[in-house]
Amino acid sequence: NQSLSAPLSCSKDPPEPVIPTTPLVSFLERVQKTALQTYGNSNFDPKTYVDLSLKFNLSTTVEAFDKLPKTANGSVPVKDLDGFIGKYFKGAGEDVVYAEPVDFVPEPHGFLPKVENPEVRGWALEVHALWKNLSRKVSSSVHHHPELHTLLPLPGPVMIPGSRFREVYYWDSYWVIRGLLASKMYETAKAIVTNLISLLDTYGHVLNGARAYYTNRSQPPLLSAMVYEIYNRTGDVEFVRKSLPPLLKEYQFWNSEIHAVIICDAKQRNHSLNRYYAMWNKPRPESSTIDERFASKFLNVSEKQQFYRELASTAESGWDFSTRWMMNSSEFTSLSTTTILPVDLNIFILRMELDIAFLAKIVGENTIAEDFLRASQTRQKAFNSVFWNENMGQWLDYWLNNGADCEEPQTWEAKNQNRNVFASNFVPLWIDLFNSDTPLVEKVTRSLQSSGLLCAAGIATSLTNSGQQWDFPNGWAPLQHMIVEGLSKSGSTEARTVAKDIAERWIRTNYVAYKKTGAMHEKYNVEKCGEYGGGGEYIPQTGFGWSNGVVLAFLEEFGWPKDKKIDCN
Ligand SMILES: OC[C@H]1O[C@H](O[C@H]2O[C@H](CO)[C@@H](O)[C@H](O)[C@H]2O)[C@H](O)[C@@H](O)[C@@H]1O
């Protein structure tokens, strides 16, 4: 059986892969450090410096940089650094250039038929038009001189999230595609998948984002879900045929030894489940000045390296950062992502198995279809034994025993389920295997209603206000979407009512914030209708790919009646 393979290791002493960095990335990290010393912390975004591209070759640029007059603390006179950057670099974002989407029309035929209210329809058309703002392709210089750029070459046009996120991102693309499908932009949606597949072909996994500094990790794996949704709308069998081999390759990546862990349940049955694990043990280049500051508390090199691996693995989870991954919720350096089996990652891989089974059947690969169906049944059993908590009516992340004996699989213990409430505890509802079980959905819906996560403007990410961006009071479009879509697919009237209510709250807050600020936001503050979110390591961003996608998908599904008001009251 070529398509499935068994995991080899448990959590302790895994092989410690580290993907080599590039000389350009290392040099730009030096520039980043000097810029921080020179310009100071206020409004400083370290990512700007690793996104610069070179005007001349690297050795000429390094030579000029080394000649700058530096003080003992590493700063350079502002005018000298300004002059150097202006002379030797093209601005961040100059190598990703505007591309007119081939299939954009201002009002697509059959666009959001259930949206009758003229105000909401007008706004939806503005959100739809934002695809034009976010559409990009890599410049010809990136193709001809890749050594001058951290941006990676891609064959087709992309949709970027927006603002500082000037490159395509992996899991964001799923919700961008959901919006593009509502906007009837099927060719643009397919091109995004083609780009992600080209990264998978080159690097063996879909990268966090299309930059040289993101090669050491992936992001929540939703490629199969993208192919599935596109096929569902377009019926394009050839597209499925081309996508299937890369999907099998991605499945291998997620089930290879670094990401797979064997765990023995309470009934002595072994299960293979997955975790996030970045191939990196240094500061994230896009945030290296920040990471080094936090790591300075570790004096021992291997502890520092482990902390850096936890930071990058958390970025792989897409939830960077959150108390979800911290042993001590008030201590950022207690991140332990690599020792956690996350509910949502395992749901994404279960969905991958179901999608591959479905897609393989479409193209007549019946053996693959049967293998993957079996794999999904096995994972569903694992899911029920390891993550489900009957008392809470939720699925809970499982914390591995750090330092346990690795000769044997770890044995499941009830105390290792994380009882803190996170929106991810409800993500299994997204999968038909779970949302088709009406009594289960009703139990989980009641648990969601009493969880404290349901707020005025949507579902909060957690109950802890830590100042991290993947915590309370922030609400994120992907989390709203997966939970709402799951509830709304169920046979339970109660669950469908809750789904519609959350979707309406989310649409309202996006609308009111848009009217106030003129922009769609990366995240929202769910405590207050019409407020965008904050916290975390960079200033709030606008644009914004997945928020636009989810609003369009919700409006397509739920519509908006003619006489229903759209303000916050
Ligand atoms: O620069 C810091 C981090 O930024 C990214 O993470 C956040 O933005 C992404 C794009 O919208 C999103 O996919 C992710 O869920 C956000 O937390 C990036 O993905 C990280 O790797 C990076 O370190």
Coordinates of C-alpha atoms and ligand atoms in Angstrom, one line a residue, residues 161 164-165 169 171-172 208 214 217 219 284 286-287 315 318 320 469-470 522 537-538 544 546, ligand 1:
P161 CA -4.5 38.1 2.9
R164 CA 1.8 43.1 5.9
F165 CA 0.8 39.6 4.5
Y169 CA -0.7 31.8 3.0
W171 CA -4.8 27.8 5.4
D172 CA -6.0 31.3 4.6
N208 CA 3.2 28.2 5.7
Y214 CA 8.5 29.8 5.6
R217 CA 6.9 24.5 8.3
Q219 CA 0.1 25.3 8.2
R284 CA 11.5 32.7 13.1
E286 CA 10.1 37.2 10.1
S287 CA 10.1 37.8 13.9
A315 CA 3.1 29.2 13.7
G318 CA -2.0 28.9 12.5
D320 CA 0.2 32.0 16.7
Q469 CA -4.2 37.3 19.2
W470 CA -5.6 33.7 19.2
E522 CA -8.0 40.2 9.9
E537 CA 3.0 40.6 17.9
Y538 CA 1.9 42.9 15.0
F544 CA -8.5 40.7 4.4
W546 CA -10.3 35.0 4.9
Ligands
LIG1 O1 4.6 37.3 11.3 C1 4.1 36.6 12.3 C2 3.3 35.4 11.9 O2 2.3 35.8 10.9 C3 1.5 34.8 10.3 O3 0.4 34.4 11.2 C4 -0.8 35.1 11.1 O4 -1.2 35.5 9.8 C5 -1.4 34.5 8.9 C6 -1.8 35.1 7.6 O5 -3.1 35.7 7.7 C7 -2.4 33.4 9.4 O6 -2.4 32.3 8.5 C8 -2.0 33.0 10.8 O7 -3.1 32.1 11.3 C9 -1.9 34.2 11.7 O8 -1.6 33.8 13.0 C10 2.3 33.6 9.8 O9 1.5 32.6 9.4 C11 3.2 33.1 10.9 O10 4.0 32.0 10.4 C12 4.1 34.3 11.3 O11 5.1 33.8 12.2

